[in-house]
mmCIF file of C-alpha atoms in Angstrom:
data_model
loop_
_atom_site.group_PDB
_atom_site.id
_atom_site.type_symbol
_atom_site.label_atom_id
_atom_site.label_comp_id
_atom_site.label_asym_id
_atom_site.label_seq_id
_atom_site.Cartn_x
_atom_site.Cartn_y
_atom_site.Cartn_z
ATOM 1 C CA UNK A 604 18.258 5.125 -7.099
ATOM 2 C CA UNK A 605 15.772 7.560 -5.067
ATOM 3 C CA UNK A 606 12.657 5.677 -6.104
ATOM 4 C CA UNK A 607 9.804 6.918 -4.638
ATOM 5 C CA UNK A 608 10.117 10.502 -3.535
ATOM 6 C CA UNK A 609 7.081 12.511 -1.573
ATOM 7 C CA UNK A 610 7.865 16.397 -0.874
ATOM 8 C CA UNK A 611 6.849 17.655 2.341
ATOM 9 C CA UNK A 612 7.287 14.734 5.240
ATOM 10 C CA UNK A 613 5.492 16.929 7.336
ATOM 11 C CA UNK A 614 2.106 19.800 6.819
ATOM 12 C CA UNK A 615 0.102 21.764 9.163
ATOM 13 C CA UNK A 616 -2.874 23.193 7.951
ATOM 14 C CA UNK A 617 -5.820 25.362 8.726
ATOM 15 C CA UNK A 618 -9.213 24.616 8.079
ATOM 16 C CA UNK A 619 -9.969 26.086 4.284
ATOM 17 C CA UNK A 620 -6.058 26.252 3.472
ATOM 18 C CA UNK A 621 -4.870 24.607 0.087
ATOM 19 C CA UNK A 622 -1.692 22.774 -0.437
ATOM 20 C CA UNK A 623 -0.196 20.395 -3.213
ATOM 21 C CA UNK A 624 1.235 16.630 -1.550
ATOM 22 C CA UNK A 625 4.421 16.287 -4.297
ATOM 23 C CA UNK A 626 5.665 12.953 -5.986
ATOM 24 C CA UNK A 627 7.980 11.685 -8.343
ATOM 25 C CA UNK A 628 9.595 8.355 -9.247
ATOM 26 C CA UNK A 629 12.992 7.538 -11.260
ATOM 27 C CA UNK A 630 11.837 3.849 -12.071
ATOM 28 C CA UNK A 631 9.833 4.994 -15.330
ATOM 29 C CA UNK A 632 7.175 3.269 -14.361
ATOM 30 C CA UNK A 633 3.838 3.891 -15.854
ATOM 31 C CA UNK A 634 1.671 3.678 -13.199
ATOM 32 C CA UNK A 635 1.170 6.058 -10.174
ATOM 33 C CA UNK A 636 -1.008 5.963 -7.090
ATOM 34 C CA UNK A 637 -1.975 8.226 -4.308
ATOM 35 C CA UNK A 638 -3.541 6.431 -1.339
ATOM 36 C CA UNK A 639 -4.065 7.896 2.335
ATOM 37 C CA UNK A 640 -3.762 5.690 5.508
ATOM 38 C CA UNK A 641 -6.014 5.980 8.797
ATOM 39 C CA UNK A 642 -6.439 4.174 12.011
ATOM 40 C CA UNK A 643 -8.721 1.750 11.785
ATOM 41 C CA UNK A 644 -9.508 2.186 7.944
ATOM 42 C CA UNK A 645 -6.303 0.862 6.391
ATOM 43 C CA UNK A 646 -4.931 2.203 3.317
ATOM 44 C CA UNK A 647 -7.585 3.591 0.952
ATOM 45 C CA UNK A 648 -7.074 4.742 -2.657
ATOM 46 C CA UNK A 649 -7.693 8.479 -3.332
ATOM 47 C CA UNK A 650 -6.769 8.812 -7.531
ATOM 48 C CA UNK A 651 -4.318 6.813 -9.434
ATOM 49 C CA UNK A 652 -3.181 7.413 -12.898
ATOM 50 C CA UNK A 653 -2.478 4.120 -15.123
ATOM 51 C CA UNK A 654 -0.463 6.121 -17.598
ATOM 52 C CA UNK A 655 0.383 9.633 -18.357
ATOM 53 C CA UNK A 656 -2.288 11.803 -19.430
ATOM 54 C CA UNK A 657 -4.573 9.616 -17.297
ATOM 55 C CA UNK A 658 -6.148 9.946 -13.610
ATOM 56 C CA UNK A 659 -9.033 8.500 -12.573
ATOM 57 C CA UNK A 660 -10.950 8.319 -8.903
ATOM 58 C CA UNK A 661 -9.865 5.813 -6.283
ATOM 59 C CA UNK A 662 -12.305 4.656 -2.994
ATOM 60 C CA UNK A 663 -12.016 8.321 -1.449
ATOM 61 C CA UNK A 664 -11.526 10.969 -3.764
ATOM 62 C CA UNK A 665 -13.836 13.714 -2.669
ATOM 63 C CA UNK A 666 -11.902 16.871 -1.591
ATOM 64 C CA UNK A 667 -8.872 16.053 -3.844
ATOM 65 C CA UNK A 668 -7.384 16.753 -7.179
ATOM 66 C CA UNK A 669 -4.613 15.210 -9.179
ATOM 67 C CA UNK A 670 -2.537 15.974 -12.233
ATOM 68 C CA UNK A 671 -0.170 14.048 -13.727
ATOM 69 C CA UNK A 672 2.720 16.141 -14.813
ATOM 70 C CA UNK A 673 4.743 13.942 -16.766
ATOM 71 C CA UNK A 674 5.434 10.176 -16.464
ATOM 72 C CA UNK A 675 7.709 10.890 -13.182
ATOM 73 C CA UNK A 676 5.322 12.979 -11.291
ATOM 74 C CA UNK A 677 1.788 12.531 -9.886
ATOM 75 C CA UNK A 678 0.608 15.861 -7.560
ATOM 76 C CA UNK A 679 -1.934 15.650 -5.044
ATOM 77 C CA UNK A 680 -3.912 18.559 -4.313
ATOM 78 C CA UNK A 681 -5.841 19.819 -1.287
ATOM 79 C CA UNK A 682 -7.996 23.033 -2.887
ATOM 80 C CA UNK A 683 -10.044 23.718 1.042
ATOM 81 C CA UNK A 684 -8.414 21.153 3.631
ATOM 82 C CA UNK A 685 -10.775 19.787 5.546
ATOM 83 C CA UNK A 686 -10.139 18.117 9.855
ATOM 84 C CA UNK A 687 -11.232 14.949 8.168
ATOM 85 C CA UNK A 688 -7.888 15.077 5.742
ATOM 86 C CA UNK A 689 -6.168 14.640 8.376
ATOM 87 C CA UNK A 690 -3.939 11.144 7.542
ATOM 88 C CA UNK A 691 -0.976 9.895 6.022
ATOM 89 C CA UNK A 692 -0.786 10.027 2.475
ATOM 90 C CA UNK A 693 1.045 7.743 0.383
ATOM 91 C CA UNK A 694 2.034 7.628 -3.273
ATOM 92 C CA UNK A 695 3.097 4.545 -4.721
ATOM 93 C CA UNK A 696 4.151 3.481 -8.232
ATOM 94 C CA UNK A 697 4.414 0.234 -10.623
ATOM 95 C CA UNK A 698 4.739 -0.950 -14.004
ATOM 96 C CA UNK A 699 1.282 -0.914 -15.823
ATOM 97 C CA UNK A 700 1.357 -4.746 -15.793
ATOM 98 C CA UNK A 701 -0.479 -5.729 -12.742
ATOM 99 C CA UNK A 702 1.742 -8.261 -12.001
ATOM 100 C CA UNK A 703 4.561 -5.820 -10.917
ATOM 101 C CA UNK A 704 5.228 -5.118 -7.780
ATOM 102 C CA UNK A 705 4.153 -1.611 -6.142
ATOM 103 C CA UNK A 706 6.990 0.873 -4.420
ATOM 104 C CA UNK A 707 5.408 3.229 -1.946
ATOM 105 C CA UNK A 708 7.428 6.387 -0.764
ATOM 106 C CA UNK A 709 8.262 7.541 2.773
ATOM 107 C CA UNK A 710 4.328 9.418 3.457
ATOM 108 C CA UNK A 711 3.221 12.846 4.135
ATOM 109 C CA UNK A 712 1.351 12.883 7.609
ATOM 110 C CA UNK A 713 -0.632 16.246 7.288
ATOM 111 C CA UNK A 714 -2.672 17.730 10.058
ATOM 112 C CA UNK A 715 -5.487 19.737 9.386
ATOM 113 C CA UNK A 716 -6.821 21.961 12.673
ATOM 114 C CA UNK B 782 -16.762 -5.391 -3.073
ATOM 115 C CA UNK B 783 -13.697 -7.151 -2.022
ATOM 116 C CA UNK B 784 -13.013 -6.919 2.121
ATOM 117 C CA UNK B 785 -9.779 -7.814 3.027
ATOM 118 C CA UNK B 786 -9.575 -8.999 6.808
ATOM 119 C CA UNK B 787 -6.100 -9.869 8.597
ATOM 120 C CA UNK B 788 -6.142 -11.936 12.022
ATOM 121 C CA UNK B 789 -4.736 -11.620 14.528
ATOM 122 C CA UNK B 790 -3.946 -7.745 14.539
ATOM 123 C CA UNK B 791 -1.578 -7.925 16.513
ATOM 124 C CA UNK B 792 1.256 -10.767 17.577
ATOM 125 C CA UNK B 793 4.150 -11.042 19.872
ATOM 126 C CA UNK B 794 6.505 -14.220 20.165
ATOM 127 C CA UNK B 795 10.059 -14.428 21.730
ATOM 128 C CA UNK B 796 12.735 -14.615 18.907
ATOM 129 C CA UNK B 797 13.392 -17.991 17.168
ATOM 130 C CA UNK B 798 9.770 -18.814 16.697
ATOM 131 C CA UNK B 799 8.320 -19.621 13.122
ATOM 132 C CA UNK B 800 4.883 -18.165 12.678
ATOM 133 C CA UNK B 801 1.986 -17.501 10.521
ATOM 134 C CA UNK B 802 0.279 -14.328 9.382
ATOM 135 C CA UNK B 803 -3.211 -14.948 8.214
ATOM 136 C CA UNK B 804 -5.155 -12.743 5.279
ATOM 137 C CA UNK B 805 -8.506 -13.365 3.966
ATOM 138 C CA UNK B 806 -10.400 -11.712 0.663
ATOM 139 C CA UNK B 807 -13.700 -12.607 0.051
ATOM 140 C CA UNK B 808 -14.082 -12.133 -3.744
ATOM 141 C CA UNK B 809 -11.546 -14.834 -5.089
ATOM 142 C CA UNK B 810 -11.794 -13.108 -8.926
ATOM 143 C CA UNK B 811 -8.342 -11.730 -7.901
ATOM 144 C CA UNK B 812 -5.098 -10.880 -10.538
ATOM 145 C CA UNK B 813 -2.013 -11.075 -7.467
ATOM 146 C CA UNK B 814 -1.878 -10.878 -4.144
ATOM 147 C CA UNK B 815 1.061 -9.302 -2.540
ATOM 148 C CA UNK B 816 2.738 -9.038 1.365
ATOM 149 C CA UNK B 817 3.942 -5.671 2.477
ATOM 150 C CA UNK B 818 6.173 -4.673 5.720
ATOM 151 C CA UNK B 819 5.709 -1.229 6.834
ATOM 152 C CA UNK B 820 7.671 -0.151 9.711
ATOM 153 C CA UNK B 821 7.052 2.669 12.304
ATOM 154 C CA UNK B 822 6.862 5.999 10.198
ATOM 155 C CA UNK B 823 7.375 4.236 7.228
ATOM 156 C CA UNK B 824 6.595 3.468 3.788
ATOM 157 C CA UNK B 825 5.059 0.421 2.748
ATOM 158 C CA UNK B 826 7.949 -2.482 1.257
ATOM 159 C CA UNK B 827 6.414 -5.244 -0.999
ATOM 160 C CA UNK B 828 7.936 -8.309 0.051
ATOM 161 C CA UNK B 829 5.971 -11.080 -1.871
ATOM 162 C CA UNK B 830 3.714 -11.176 -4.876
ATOM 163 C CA UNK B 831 1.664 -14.020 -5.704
ATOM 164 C CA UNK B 832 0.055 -14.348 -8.826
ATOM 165 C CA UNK B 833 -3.535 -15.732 -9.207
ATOM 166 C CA UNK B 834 -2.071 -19.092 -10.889
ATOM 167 C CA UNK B 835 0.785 -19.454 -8.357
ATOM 168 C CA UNK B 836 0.203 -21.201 -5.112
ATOM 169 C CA UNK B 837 3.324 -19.768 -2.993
ATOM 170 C CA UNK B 838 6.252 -17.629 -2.994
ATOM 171 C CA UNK B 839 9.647 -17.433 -0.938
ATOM 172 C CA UNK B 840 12.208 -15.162 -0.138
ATOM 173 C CA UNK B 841 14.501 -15.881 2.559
ATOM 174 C CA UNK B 842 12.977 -16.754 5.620
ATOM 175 C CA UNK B 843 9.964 -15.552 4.089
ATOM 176 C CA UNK B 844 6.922 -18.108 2.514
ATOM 177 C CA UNK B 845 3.902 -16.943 1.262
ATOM 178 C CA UNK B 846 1.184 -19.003 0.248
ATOM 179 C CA UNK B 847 -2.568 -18.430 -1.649
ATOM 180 C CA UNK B 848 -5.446 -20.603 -1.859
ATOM 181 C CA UNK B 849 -7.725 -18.948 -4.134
ATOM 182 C CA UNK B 850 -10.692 -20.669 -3.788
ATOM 183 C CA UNK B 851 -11.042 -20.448 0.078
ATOM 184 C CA UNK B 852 -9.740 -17.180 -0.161
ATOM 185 C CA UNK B 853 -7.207 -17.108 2.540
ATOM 186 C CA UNK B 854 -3.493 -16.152 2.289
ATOM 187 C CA UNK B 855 -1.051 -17.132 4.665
ATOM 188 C CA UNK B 856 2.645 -15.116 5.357
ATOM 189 C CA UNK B 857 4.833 -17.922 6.869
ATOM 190 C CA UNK B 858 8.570 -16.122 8.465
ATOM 191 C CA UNK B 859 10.684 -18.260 9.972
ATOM 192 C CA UNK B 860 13.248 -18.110 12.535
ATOM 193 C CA UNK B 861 11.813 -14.897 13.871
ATOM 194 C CA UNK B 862 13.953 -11.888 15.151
ATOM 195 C CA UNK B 863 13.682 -8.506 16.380
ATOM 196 C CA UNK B 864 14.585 -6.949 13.409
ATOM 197 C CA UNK B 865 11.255 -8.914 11.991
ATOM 198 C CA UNK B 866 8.934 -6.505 14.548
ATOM 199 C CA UNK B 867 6.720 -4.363 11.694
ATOM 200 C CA UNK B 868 3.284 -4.427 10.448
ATOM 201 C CA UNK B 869 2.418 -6.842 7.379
ATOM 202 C CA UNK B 870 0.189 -6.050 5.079
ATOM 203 C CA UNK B 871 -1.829 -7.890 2.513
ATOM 204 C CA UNK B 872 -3.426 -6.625 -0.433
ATOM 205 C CA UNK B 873 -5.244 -7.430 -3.383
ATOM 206 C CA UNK B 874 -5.112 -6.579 -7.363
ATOM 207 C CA UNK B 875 -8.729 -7.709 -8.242
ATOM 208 C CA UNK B 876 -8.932 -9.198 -11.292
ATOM 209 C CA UNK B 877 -10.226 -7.518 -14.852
ATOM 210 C CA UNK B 878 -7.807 -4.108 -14.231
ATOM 211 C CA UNK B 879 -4.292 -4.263 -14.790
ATOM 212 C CA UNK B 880 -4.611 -0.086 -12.869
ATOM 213 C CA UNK B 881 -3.754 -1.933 -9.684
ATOM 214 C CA UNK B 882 -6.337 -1.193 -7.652
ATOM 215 C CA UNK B 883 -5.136 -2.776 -4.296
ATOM 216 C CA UNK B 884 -7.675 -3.569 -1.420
ATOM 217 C CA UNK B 885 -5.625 -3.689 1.769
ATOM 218 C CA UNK B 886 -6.077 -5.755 4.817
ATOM 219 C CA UNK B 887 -5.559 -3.546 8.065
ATOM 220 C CA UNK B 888 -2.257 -5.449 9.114
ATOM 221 C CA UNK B 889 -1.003 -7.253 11.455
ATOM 222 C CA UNK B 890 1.567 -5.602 14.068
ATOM 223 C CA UNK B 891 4.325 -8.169 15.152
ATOM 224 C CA UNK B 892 6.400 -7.557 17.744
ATOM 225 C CA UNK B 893 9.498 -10.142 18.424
ATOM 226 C CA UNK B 894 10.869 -9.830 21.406
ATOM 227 C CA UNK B 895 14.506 -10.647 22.547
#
């Protein structure tokens, strides 16, 4: 059981470049988050997506887009990377209940020069 | 909007010790609150989840406890070892959403030492 799965580990990026942050789950859970992690900020909620066919905007959701491809994958998308996207991004998932507990995958730490 | 604050940010005790991790929200309208470790280049792993009506939760070595109405959380481990050295999180699930739109503290970093 992989459960929380985030494709690359590792980006480099140029100012202006584009890239999509991949994630799936294999818990069939109904609930998906994306949230990114800075020093000093703590971990911050970009989009999540309470169900499939659903996405709405976190705390920080300016220079990002989402789609939710089916109920086991949740894409993050850069479209112009900015310096200030540089972080750690996270996706997490959980059962729509709120009372479930949330499983985060391993991070993407993403540089943008 | 709900602030989560975690003191001290950072801890180090020699191994056997029993210590406390502190969290505090300031809106107390909240659904669950959970504990996370997150190790060095890691993901986040929940460890506890306390819901709103509950006043503590254990797993192993592990005790967490909620007071609500003060608004304070604290993430009791016992018996400390090395293998215990991580950052713990708390978070929030406010209350009205069942999305699960967790406020995080900024952690704690605990180092046991040998």
């Amino acid at each position: 059981n992989a459960g929380v799965t985030q494709t690359p580990k590792f980006q480099v990026l140029k100012t202006g470049q584009s890239m999509t942050l991949q994630c799936a789950q294999d818990m069939n859970h109904n609930s998906m988050y994306w949230y990114r992690q800075d020093p000093g900020m703590g971990l911050r909620l970009i989009y999540y997506s309470a169900s499939e066919g659903t996405t709405d905007k976190g705390e920080v959701p300016n220079g990002y887009n989402v789609s939710r491809l089916n109920k086991r994958e949740f894409s993050l998308r850069l479209e112009s990377a900015a310096p200030s996207q540089t972080s750690v991004y996270f996706c997490a998932s959980r059962n729509r209940a709120a009372n479930e507990k949330l499983f985060f995958g391993s991070g993407t730490q993403l540089s943008v020069l | 909007k709900q602030e989560v604050t975690q003191i001290p940010a950072a801890l180090s005790v020699p191994e056997g010790e029993n210590l406390v991790l502190n969290c505090s929200f300031t809106d107390s309208a909240i659904y669950n609150l959970q504990w996370f470790r997150q190790d060095p280049g890691k993901g986040l792993t929940s460890l506890l989840l306390i819901q709103s009506s509950q006043r503590e939760q254990t797993s192993g070595r592990l005790n967490a406890s909620l007071d609500k109405s003060s608004g304070r959380s604290t993430l009791y481990i016992a018996a400390s070892q090395p293998g215990d050295s991580a950052t713990y999180l708390c978070a929030v699930t406010p209350g009205g959403t069942s999305y699960g739109k967790l406020t995080f503290g900024q952690g704690t970093i605990l180092t046991v030492h040998p």
